Tab-separated table of C-alpha atoms in Angstrom:
chain	number	residue	atom	x	y	z
X	1	MET	CA	153.781	75.226	163.331
X	2	LYS	CA	154.491	77.348	166.383
X	3	LYS	CA	156.142	75.762	169.386
X	4	ILE	CA	154.233	76.299	172.603
X	5	ILE	CA	155.542	76.661	176.157
X	6	LYS	CA	153.661	74.240	178.373
X	7	PRO	CA	150.897	76.032	180.268
X	8	ILE	CA	150.515	75.447	183.990
X	9	LEU	CA	147.023	74.378	185.026
X	10	LEU	CA	146.185	76.300	188.179
X	11	SER	CA	142.778	74.851	188.873
X	12	VAL	CA	140.490	72.078	187.731
X	13	LEU	CA	136.801	72.931	187.845
X	14	ILE	CA	135.560	69.463	186.922
X	15	MET	CA	132.133	68.607	188.409
X	16	LEU	CA	132.258	71.464	190.916
X	17	LEU	CA	130.351	74.144	188.990
X	18	THR	CA	126.769	72.915	189.089
X	19	SER	CA	124.849	76.152	188.731
X	20	ILE	CA	127.086	78.320	186.550
X	21	GLY	CA	126.354	78.046	182.838
X	22	PHE	CA	129.034	77.249	180.383
X	23	PHE	CA	129.652	77.861	176.760
X	24	MET	CA	133.265	77.147	175.941
X	25	SER	CA	134.245	78.310	179.433
X	26	PHE	CA	132.558	76.425	182.328
X	27	PHE	CA	131.406	72.806	182.687
X	28	VAL	CA	127.782	72.145	183.669
X	29	PRO	CA	126.655	68.547	184.316
X	30	ALA	CA	123.727	67.512	182.129
X	31	SER	CA	121.720	66.632	185.219
X	32	ASP	CA	121.843	70.148	186.649
X	33	GLN	CA	118.446	71.876	186.507
X	34	ASN	CA	119.656	75.483	186.599
X	35	VAL	CA	119.653	77.830	183.620
X	36	ALA	CA	123.023	77.894	181.897
X	37	SER	CA	124.284	81.369	181.081
X	38	ALA	CA	127.330	81.624	178.859
X	39	ASP	CA	129.986	83.858	177.350
X	40	ILE	CA	130.343	83.446	173.597
X	41	THR	CA	133.014	85.012	171.448
X	42	ALA	CA	131.456	87.112	168.704
X	43	VAL	CA	132.793	89.401	166.023
X	44	SER	CA	136.277	90.868	166.349
X	45	GLY	CA	136.816	89.574	169.864
X	46	GLU	CA	133.584	91.030	171.230
X	47	VAL	CA	132.232	88.936	174.111
X	48	ILE	CA	128.469	88.588	174.332
X	49	ASN	CA	126.689	87.300	177.443
X	50	LEU	CA	123.990	84.870	176.422
X	51	THR	CA	121.730	82.224	177.955
X	52	SER	CA	121.338	78.607	176.820
X	53	ARG	CA	118.269	76.563	177.749
X	54	PHE	CA	116.802	73.189	177.028
X	55	GLY	CA	113.635	73.503	179.068
X	56	THR	CA	115.411	74.211	182.326
X	57	THR	CA	118.211	71.704	181.720
X	58	PRO	CA	121.599	72.921	180.453
X	59	THR	CA	122.831	70.780	177.575
X	60	HIS	CA	126.572	71.343	177.819
X	61	TYR	CA	128.898	68.423	178.353
X	62	PHE	CA	132.591	67.766	177.759
X	63	THR	CA	133.722	64.263	178.553
X	64	ASP	CA	136.072	61.467	177.597
X	65	GLU	CA	134.979	58.042	176.354
X	66	SER	CA	134.421	56.806	179.893
X	67	GLY	CA	132.084	59.686	180.720
X	68	ALA	CA	134.521	61.494	182.986
X	69	SER	CA	134.656	65.274	182.663
X	70	THR	CA	137.652	66.634	180.772
X	71	LEU	CA	137.069	70.340	181.276
X	72	SER	CA	139.633	72.552	182.963
X	73	ASN	CA	139.979	76.289	183.221
X	74	ALA	CA	143.642	76.966	182.652
X	75	SER	CA	145.295	80.163	183.834
X	76	VAL	CA	148.943	81.154	183.836
X	77	SER	CA	150.192	83.783	186.284
X	78	ASP	CA	153.913	83.647	185.498
X	79	ASP	CA	154.712	86.189	182.762
X	80	GLU	CA	157.307	83.766	181.431
X	81	ILE	CA	154.721	81.076	180.768
X	82	LYS	CA	152.324	82.177	178.101
X	83	TYR	CA	150.552	80.615	175.188
X	84	TYR	CA	150.254	81.523	171.513
X	85	ASN	CA	146.612	81.886	170.540
X	86	GLU	CA	145.148	81.493	167.076
X	87	LYS	CA	146.093	85.038	166.129
X	88	GLY	CA	149.691	84.521	167.170
X	89	GLU	CA	149.271	86.634	170.304
X	90	TYR	CA	150.658	85.746	173.726
X	91	VAL	CA	147.880	85.132	176.251
X	92	SER	CA	147.957	83.896	179.850
X	93	ASN	CA	144.298	82.861	180.204
X	94	PHE	CA	142.526	80.352	178.029
X	95	TYR	CA	140.065	77.464	178.189
X	96	VAL	CA	141.170	73.880	177.722
X	97	VAL	CA	139.763	70.353	177.477
X	98	GLU	CA	142.250	67.557	178.316
X	99	GLY	CA	142.444	64.046	176.860
X	100	LYS	CA	144.870	61.148	177.081
X	101	SER	CA	145.402	57.974	175.040
X	102	LYS	CA	147.328	54.839	176.084
X	103	GLY	CA	147.890	51.480	174.483
X	104	THR	CA	146.981	50.170	171.093
X	105	SER	CA	143.339	51.244	170.837
X	106	LYS	CA	142.112	54.570	169.540
X	107	LYS	CA	141.228	56.941	172.350
X	108	TYR	CA	139.383	60.205	172.108
X	109	SER	CA	137.935	63.161	173.992
X	110	TYR	CA	134.795	64.809	172.736
X	111	GLY	CA	132.485	67.612	173.682
X	112	CYS	CA	129.116	69.026	172.696
X	113	SER	CA	127.095	72.122	173.540
X	114	ASN	CA	123.677	73.203	172.333
X	115	PHE	CA	123.338	76.955	172.058
X	116	TYR	CA	119.890	78.618	171.935
X	117	LEU	CA	119.516	81.992	170.265
X	118	THR	CA	118.505	84.987	172.316
X	119	GLU	CA	115.541	87.039	171.092
X	120	GLU	CA	117.749	89.796	169.674
X	121	MET	CA	119.807	87.211	167.760
X	122	LYS	CA	116.578	85.751	166.366
X	123	GLU	CA	115.743	89.172	164.919
X	124	PHE	CA	119.024	89.114	163.008
X	125	ALA	CA	118.415	85.520	161.930
X	126	ARG	CA	114.930	86.349	160.622
X	127	LYS	CA	116.540	88.948	158.400
X	128	GLY	CA	118.784	86.211	156.993
X	129	ILE	CA	121.979	88.072	157.860
X	130	LEU	CA	123.429	86.093	160.803
X	131	TYR	CA	126.158	83.457	160.298
X	132	VAL	CA	128.094	81.223	162.701
X	133	GLN	CA	131.447	79.439	162.593
X	134	ALA	CA	133.040	76.922	164.990
X	135	SER	CA	136.755	76.731	165.764
X	136	ALA	CA	139.167	75.205	168.260
X	137	GLY	CA	142.831	74.314	168.702
X	138	VAL	CA	144.626	71.191	169.831
X	139	ILE	CA	147.990	70.943	171.540
X	140	SER	CA	149.569	67.481	171.331
X	141	GLU	CA	151.750	67.517	174.412
X	142	GLU	CA	153.166	64.011	174.023
X	143	ASN	CA	152.605	62.941	170.453
X	144	LYS	CA	154.281	59.576	170.014
X	145	ASP	CA	152.416	58.743	166.851
X	146	SER	CA	149.571	60.878	165.556
X	147	SER	CA	146.476	62.816	166.600
X	148	ASN	CA	143.639	64.706	164.975
X	149	ILE	CA	140.896	67.152	165.859
X	150	GLU	CA	137.460	67.570	164.305
X	151	VAL	CA	135.120	70.501	164.898
X	152	ARG	CA	131.534	70.636	163.693
X	153	VAL	CA	128.779	73.264	163.879
X	154	ILE	CA	125.220	72.089	163.255
X	155	GLN	CA	121.884	73.879	162.991
X	156	GLY	CA	118.821	72.045	161.769
X	157	ASP	CA	119.818	70.221	158.569
X	158	LYS	CA	122.880	72.437	157.997
X	159	SER	CA	126.354	71.557	159.195
X	160	GLU	CA	130.008	72.399	158.600
X	161	THR	CA	132.982	70.284	159.653
X	162	ALA	CA	136.714	70.998	159.855
X	163	GLN	CA	139.497	68.498	160.571
X	164	SER	CA	143.234	68.603	161.163
X	165	ASN	CA	145.726	65.744	161.498
X	166	SER	CA	149.223	65.715	162.949
X	167	ASN	CA	151.641	62.910	162.251
X	168	GLU	CA	154.503	64.665	163.984
X	169	ASN	CA	156.330	63.065	166.837
X	170	GLY	CA	157.369	65.360	169.630
X	171	THR	CA	156.048	67.711	172.231
X	172	ASN	CA	153.757	70.769	172.038
X	173	VAL	CA	152.598	70.331	168.441
X	174	GLU	CA	149.867	72.905	167.765
X	175	GLN	CA	146.967	72.577	165.320
X	176	TRP	CA	144.029	74.897	164.620
X	177	VAL	CA	140.767	74.058	162.881
X	178	LYS	CA	137.964	76.309	161.772
X	179	THR	CA	134.731	75.486	159.933
X	180	ASN	CA	133.143	77.484	157.166
X	181	TYR	CA	130.297	79.786	158.145
X	182	ILE	CA	126.672	78.645	157.971
X	183	LYS	CA	123.634	80.913	157.853
X	184	VAL	CA	121.699	80.904	161.127
X	185	ASP	CA	117.922	80.500	161.164
X	186	SER	CA	115.688	81.623	164.003
X	187	GLU	CA	113.939	78.302	164.625
X	188	ASN	CA	116.746	75.900	165.614
X	189	PHE	CA	119.458	75.800	168.239
X	190	ILE	CA	123.142	75.574	167.286
X	191	THR	CA	125.250	72.571	168.250
X	192	PHE	CA	129.000	72.864	168.706
X	193	TYR	CA	130.678	69.435	168.597
X	194	PHE	CA	134.306	68.362	168.600
X	195	THR	CA	136.388	65.234	168.949
X	196	SER	CA	140.105	64.757	169.402
X	197	LEU	CA	141.573	61.356	168.667
X	198	GLY	CA	144.966	60.097	169.794
X	199	GLN	CA	146.296	57.147	167.795
X	200	GLY	CA	149.031	54.970	169.243
X	201	SER	CA	150.720	51.669	168.395
X	202	GLY	CA	152.316	49.264	170.793
X	203	LEU	CA	152.905	51.051	174.072
X	204	SER	CA	152.858	54.554	172.582
X	205	LYS	CA	150.556	57.201	173.989
X	206	CYS	CA	149.130	60.613	173.091
X	207	LYS	CA	148.316	63.424	175.507
X	208	PHE	CA	146.561	66.527	174.203
X	209	LYS	CA	144.523	69.602	175.076
X	210	ILE	CA	141.554	71.105	173.204
X	211	VAL	CA	142.194	74.869	173.396
X	212	GLU	CA	139.675	77.736	173.164
X	213	PRO	CA	136.681	76.004	171.552
X	214	LYS	CA	134.322	78.752	170.430
X	215	LEU	CA	131.548	79.945	168.162
X	216	VAL	CA	132.069	83.125	166.166
X	217	PHE	CA	129.103	85.029	164.780
X	218	LYS	CA	129.067	87.522	161.955
X	219	THR	CA	126.517	89.463	159.931
X	220	ILE	CA	126.355	89.991	156.169
X	221	ILE	CA	123.965	92.632	154.811
X	222	SER	CA	122.673	92.763	151.248
X	223	GLY	CA	122.275	96.484	150.646
X	224	VAL	CA	121.809	100.027	151.934
X	225	GLN	CA	119.319	102.719	150.939
X	226	ILE	CA	119.301	106.492	151.461
X	227	THR	CA	115.982	107.503	153.065
X	228	GLU	CA	116.424	111.297	153.203
X	229	LYS	CA	113.703	112.617	150.853
X	230	THR	CA	114.777	116.168	149.915
X	231	GLU	CA	115.534	116.701	146.218
X	232	LYS	CA	115.813	120.466	145.674
X	233	VAL	CA	117.890	122.742	147.879
X	234	GLY	CA	119.061	126.317	147.991
X	235	PRO	CA	122.540	127.756	148.523
X	236	GLY	CA	123.790	127.289	152.078
X	237	GLN	CA	121.273	124.607	153.024
X	238	VAL	CA	122.265	121.901	155.526
X	239	LEU	CA	120.596	118.465	155.661
X	240	LYS	CA	120.939	115.512	158.021
X	241	LEU	CA	121.500	112.424	155.886
X	242	GLU	CA	119.592	109.238	156.686
X	243	ALA	CA	120.023	105.691	155.384
X	244	THR	CA	119.000	102.167	156.383
X	245	ASN	CA	119.963	98.522	155.914
X	246	GLU	CA	118.924	95.187	157.436
X	247	VAL	CA	120.788	95.921	160.679
X	248	LEU	CA	119.959	99.604	161.040
X	249	GLU	CA	116.226	99.043	160.561
X	250	LEU	CA	116.021	96.604	163.480
X	251	LYS	CA	114.216	98.215	166.413
X	252	THR	CA	116.010	96.353	169.205
X	253	ASN	CA	118.392	98.504	171.212
X	254	THR	CA	120.379	95.868	173.109
X	255	ASN	CA	124.158	95.981	173.411
X	256	TYR	CA	124.273	93.106	170.926
X	257	ALA	CA	122.354	95.167	168.338
X	258	LYS	CA	124.358	98.310	169.097
X	259	TYR	CA	127.566	96.397	168.430
X	260	TYR	CA	126.517	95.321	164.934
X	261	ARG	CA	124.837	98.644	164.242
X	262	SER	CA	128.157	100.372	164.824
X	263	ILE	CA	129.799	98.042	162.279
X	264	HIS	CA	127.146	98.421	159.574
X	265	LYS	CA	126.348	102.117	160.069
X	266	ALA	CA	126.037	104.111	156.859
X	267	LYS	CA	128.779	106.389	155.595
X	268	TYR	CA	128.287	108.876	152.788
X	269	GLU	CA	130.348	109.868	149.768
X	270	ILE	CA	129.876	112.585	147.145
X	271	THR	CA	130.181	111.092	143.657
X	272	GLU	CA	129.362	114.241	141.641
X	273	GLY	CA	129.500	117.963	142.406
X	274	ALA	CA	131.973	117.707	145.285
X	275	GLU	CA	132.890	121.354	144.721
X	276	TYR	CA	129.344	122.348	145.706
X	277	ALA	CA	128.876	120.335	148.913
X	278	GLU	CA	130.687	118.760	151.852
X	279	ILE	CA	129.677	115.893	154.158
X	280	ILE	CA	130.625	116.187	157.832
X	281	ASP	CA	129.429	113.788	160.569
X	282	GLY	CA	126.362	112.667	158.628
X	283	TYR	CA	125.299	116.170	157.506
X	284	ILE	CA	125.610	117.552	153.992
X	285	TYR	CA	126.511	121.238	153.708
X	286	PHE	CA	125.734	122.867	150.363
X	287	THR	CA	127.746	125.787	149.065
X	288	ASP	CA	126.455	129.239	149.929
X	289	GLU	CA	127.442	130.484	146.474
X	290	ASN	CA	124.495	131.601	144.344
X	291	VAL	CA	124.826	128.828	141.743
X	292	ASP	CA	122.682	126.248	139.978
X	293	ALA	CA	124.322	122.857	140.349
X	294	THR	CA	123.784	119.120	140.864
X	295	VAL	CA	125.251	117.063	143.697
X	296	LYS	CA	125.084	113.257	143.829
X	297	ILE	CA	125.877	111.129	146.867
X	298	VAL	CA	125.833	107.431	147.796
X	299	ALA	CA	125.626	105.633	151.140
X	300	LYS	CA	128.084	102.841	151.957
X	301	SER	CA	127.840	100.200	154.682
X	302	GLN	CA	130.296	97.467	155.607
X	303	LYS	CA	128.909	94.309	154.022
X	304	ASP	CA	130.569	91.619	156.173
X	305	SER	CA	131.120	92.364	159.853
X	306	ILE	CA	134.354	90.327	159.859
X	307	GLU	CA	135.717	90.214	156.320
X	308	GLY	CA	134.722	93.769	155.404
X	309	GLY	CA	133.753	94.881	151.917
X	310	TYR	CA	131.011	97.377	151.161
X	311	VAL	CA	127.492	97.585	149.815
X	312	VAL	CA	126.658	100.841	148.058
X	313	SER	CA	123.259	102.525	147.648
X	314	GLU	CA	121.709	103.914	144.516
X	315	PRO	CA	122.852	107.519	143.954
X	316	LYS	CA	120.821	110.309	145.539
X	317	THR	CA	120.637	113.548	143.514
X	318	TYR	CA	120.266	117.029	144.991
X	319	THR	CA	119.577	120.013	142.744
X	320	ILE	CA	120.825	123.400	143.975
X	321	ILE	CA	118.516	126.169	142.743
X	322	SER	CA	119.882	129.696	142.929
X	323	LYS	CA	116.664	131.581	142.158
X	324	GLN	CA	114.750	133.040	145.057
X	325	ILE	CA	111.161	132.099	145.856
X	326	GLU	CA	108.500	134.557	147.024
X	327	VAL	CA	106.687	133.327	150.109
X	328	LYS	CA	103.111	134.595	150.488
X	329	ILE	CA	100.489	133.936	153.120
X	330	GLN	CA	96.902	133.387	152.039
X	331	LYS	CA	94.264	134.613	154.508
X	332	ASN	CA	90.508	134.293	154.784
X	333	PHE	CA	89.838	137.964	155.726
X	334	GLU	CA	91.044	141.184	154.178
X	335	ASN	CA	93.155	142.417	157.081
X	336	PRO	CA	92.695	140.168	160.115
X	337	ALA	CA	96.225	140.163	161.563
X	338	ASP	CA	99.865	141.151	161.300
X	339	PHE	CA	101.744	138.361	159.480
X	340	PHE	CA	105.453	137.627	159.744
X	341	GLY	CA	107.594	135.487	157.450
X	342	THR	CA	106.566	136.690	154.024
X	343	GLY	CA	109.350	137.711	151.649
X	344	THR	CA	111.797	136.346	149.082
X	345	TYR	CA	114.038	133.414	150.001
X	346	HIS	CA	116.202	130.649	148.609
X	347	ILE	CA	114.873	127.091	148.534
X	348	GLY	CA	115.850	125.336	151.741
X	349	GLN	CA	116.126	128.549	153.729
X	350	LYS	CA	114.555	128.280	157.182
X	351	ILE	CA	112.081	131.000	158.125
X	352	THR	CA	109.667	131.633	160.976
X	353	LEU	CA	105.988	132.111	160.188
X	354	ASN	CA	104.050	133.996	162.832
X	355	VAL	CA	100.727	135.776	163.208
X	356	LYS	CA	99.443	138.465	165.559
X	357	PRO	CA	95.615	138.667	165.284
X	358	ARG	CA	93.944	142.064	165.356
X	359	ASP	CA	91.073	142.960	167.663
X	360	ARG	CA	88.076	140.624	167.339
X	361	PHE	CA	90.067	138.008	165.402
X	362	LYS	CA	91.144	134.612	166.768
X	363	PHE	CA	93.893	132.436	165.254
X	364	ILE	CA	92.722	128.913	164.373
X	365	GLN	CA	95.485	127.160	162.400
X	366	TRP	CA	98.042	127.184	159.623
X	367	GLU	CA	97.669	124.909	156.635
X	368	ILE	CA	101.081	124.547	154.978
X	369	ASN	CA	101.495	122.315	151.939
X	370	GLY	CA	98.577	120.207	153.148
X	371	GLU	CA	99.829	119.879	156.751
X	372	VAL	CA	97.970	121.491	159.678
X	373	TYR	CA	99.783	123.429	162.441
X	374	THR	CA	97.923	124.817	165.442
X	375	SER	CA	100.746	126.932	166.882
X	376	LYS	CA	100.920	130.613	165.899
X	377	ARG	CA	104.673	130.301	165.434
X	378	VAL	CA	105.937	127.756	162.897
X	379	LEU	CA	109.523	127.071	161.762
X	380	TYR	CA	109.356	126.433	158.020
X	381	THR	CA	111.810	125.383	155.316
X	382	VAL	CA	111.152	127.154	152.021
X	383	GLN	CA	110.219	124.814	149.136
X	384	GLU	CA	110.056	125.368	145.420
X	385	THR	CA	106.246	125.544	145.799
X	386	ASN	CA	104.811	126.977	149.031
X	387	ASP	CA	101.087	126.738	149.738
X	388	ILE	CA	100.630	128.616	153.020
X	389	LYS	CA	97.206	129.509	154.422
X	390	CYS	CA	96.375	131.094	157.758
X	391	TYR	CA	92.873	130.576	159.119
X	392	LEU	CA	91.309	132.983	161.610
X	393	LYS	CA	87.790	133.539	162.906
X	394	LYS	CA	86.153	136.858	163.672
X	395	LYS	CA	84.086	137.548	166.751
X	396	ILE	CA	80.670	139.083	166.068
X	397	PHE	CA	77.943	140.280	168.422
X	398	VAL	CA	74.185	140.736	168.208
X	399	SER	CA	73.797	144.512	168.206
X	400	SER	CA	70.011	144.675	167.890
X	401	VAL	CA	66.871	142.679	167.239
X	402	GLU	CA	64.283	143.721	164.665
X	403	LEU	CA	60.850	142.509	165.773
X	404	ASP	CA	57.878	142.286	163.381
X	405	GLU	CA	54.490	143.479	164.615
X	406	LYS	CA	52.327	140.483	165.407
X	407	VAL	CA	48.613	140.033	164.822
X	408	TYR	CA	46.940	137.824	167.380
X	409	ASP	CA	46.949	134.169	166.305
X	410	GLY	CA	46.684	132.400	169.644
X	411	SER	CA	50.441	131.695	169.938
X	412	ALA	CA	53.273	133.562	171.675
X	413	ILE	CA	55.850	133.019	168.877
X	414	ALA	CA	57.515	136.259	167.771
X	415	ASP	CA	59.009	136.877	164.332
X	416	CYS	CA	62.333	138.692	164.562
X	417	ARG	CA	65.710	139.247	162.853
X	418	PHE	CA	69.067	139.408	164.666
X	419	ILE	CA	71.340	142.190	163.490
X	420	PHE	CA	75.081	141.459	163.852
X	421	ASP	CA	77.946	143.850	164.360
X	422	GLY	CA	81.101	142.825	162.451
X	423	ILE	CA	80.017	140.658	159.520
X	424	GLU	CA	82.119	141.362	156.421
X	425	SER	CA	80.311	142.695	153.372
X	426	GLY	CA	78.850	139.972	151.190
X	427	HIS	CA	79.092	137.193	153.796
X	428	ASP	CA	76.059	135.017	154.427
X	429	VAL	CA	75.614	134.579	158.195
X	430	TYR	CA	72.442	134.448	160.276
X	431	MET	CA	71.283	133.322	163.703
X	432	GLY	CA	69.903	129.884	164.330
X	433	GLY	CA	69.011	127.806	167.355
X	434	LEU	CA	66.773	130.417	169.053
X	435	THR	CA	62.999	130.808	169.240
X	436	ALA	CA	61.630	134.247	170.230
X	437	LYS	CA	58.458	134.292	172.347
X	438	TYR	CA	56.232	136.971	173.852
X	439	VAL	CA	55.504	136.688	177.542
X	440	ASP	CA	52.086	135.348	176.560
X	441	ALA	CA	49.803	135.111	173.539
X	442	GLN	CA	47.366	137.833	174.604
X	443	VAL	CA	46.841	141.124	172.766
X	444	GLY	CA	48.880	143.984	174.201
X	445	VAL	CA	51.627	146.557	173.760
X	446	ASP	CA	55.184	146.703	175.130
X	447	LYS	CA	55.125	143.013	175.654
X	448	HIS	CA	58.513	141.558	176.669
X	449	VAL	CA	60.154	139.029	174.318
X	450	SER	CA	62.416	136.185	175.570
X	451	TYR	CA	64.429	133.487	173.776
X	452	GLU	CA	64.503	129.726	174.038
X	453	GLY	CA	67.309	127.420	172.799
X	454	TYR	CA	71.026	127.975	172.263
X	455	PRO	CA	72.314	130.468	169.685
X	456	GLU	CA	74.334	129.180	166.726
X	457	LEU	CA	75.599	130.800	163.562
X	458	LEU	CA	74.270	129.508	160.257
X	459	GLY	CA	74.797	130.390	156.618
X	460	ALA	CA	77.403	129.775	153.921
X	461	ASP	CA	80.086	131.809	155.734
X	462	ALA	CA	79.193	130.915	159.324
X	463	GLY	CA	82.470	128.956	159.728
X	464	LEU	CA	84.452	132.199	159.547
X	465	TYR	CA	82.841	133.672	162.657
X	466	ILE	CA	82.510	133.162	166.379
X	467	LEU	CA	79.593	134.536	168.402
X	468	GLY	CA	81.369	136.810	170.868
X	469	SER	CA	78.533	136.770	173.400
X	470	THR	CA	75.289	134.924	173.979
X	471	ASN	CA	73.710	138.046	175.442
X	472	ILE	CA	70.798	139.194	173.274
X	473	PRO	CA	69.450	142.738	173.589
X	474	ASP	CA	66.053	143.060	175.305
X	475	VAL	CA	63.160	143.923	173.065
X	476	VAL	CA	59.414	144.544	173.487
X	477	GLY	CA	56.665	144.311	170.916
X	478	THR	CA	52.941	144.486	170.277
X	479	ILE	CA	50.352	141.870	169.588
X	480	ARG	CA	47.464	143.552	167.855
X	481	LYS	CA	43.869	142.498	167.736
X	482	LYS	CA	42.888	140.441	164.816
X	483	GLU	CA	40.141	141.936	162.692
X	484	VAL	CA	37.082	139.755	162.427
X	485	LYS	CA	34.554	140.259	159.692
X	486	ILE	CA	30.996	139.216	160.333
X	487	THR	CA	28.812	138.537	157.370
X	488	THR	CA	25.104	137.917	157.316
């Protein structure tokens, strides 16, 4: 055991801090009604600011058997007076709980704190990946006979206990105890509990300090999966690799989550075809040589945030295809526009598709491998199969109206046909939505015709066209007398 230089207690904070929360650092009387915020040691020395609540009553207490507070905040300013911590490092600031035993009876100091999970910690607990451990040290300053320390961490029906006994006589005997880890659930609070017992005989006594009581949290993940979906690539292609695990898939973006995310982030390794690819900063760069080859990679994440180890994903296979693919653009008119982006390319090569419509044509959308794009300019990555369609509409106009001669029938309805300028040969398009009427139903010549309703294009190919104007040419017609035969 290490020998320890006696620390100098600079200040005693017993019963004075009534509104500052404590978790292994500050004492809060159980009767105080303020919220208790706390600093808790987490993984690898990381300190996490948390809040503990029991309704609005803090549930921290550290006391001796008589109920008197035993909490002190010890600090050493003299560089010559320092203290060995659990890791064997010299430190000049630490937290301590004091106890003293006199006479023949067993005397003890004990402490308890209930810790309530924050919402971000509950997310980790729901995933079943959060674990907690309790630990503390004891310094027997005047150990005439023996002393022990017990530390326990409890959550729900789960608990872990650690004990240490010292039968050494002497001064500054140091002991450390640490429980096993237990898995944290999201429904129950965590209780940290310790006792230190000084045993004396006759007039012997034991004086001791409980040093740095703390909870340590860690995460253990079960696996990692590569989520990047590409399978076939061309020479020179670059891809951003993506993977997930129980920590990385959590949506919370708190400092707590960022800390564990940095520990469990995915790293990538080429297991086959390393001569044809290289991974740099999460991107995979494939060789620009014109070869056919296979590259396999795996993702690795640290399994245990404290003890290390790795979980490894299933292999991901990329196939490099050297042949070039011809990219064509399908169009719904013979020559409606100037198209850009057609040609011969390697798989994975990035190209720009663009369209410049000719006069009377209007761009509507691209349909690329089942996806719709409404911008004329589209950045596209060449695939092994490329189904690229460009949809345009053509503006047409009513150039004339053919009016049938009408025989008087008592109505003003006119029979007519609208002649369009611009319909492609073989397309079925005609006017709908309009009713042509003479100025009246009487017999006459050069009678003006007007239109009621709103024009719309109908027919099997109407969807390919836009009516460029609702202006309809003026037309006049004749309503002739109806012949009447009289028989006797």
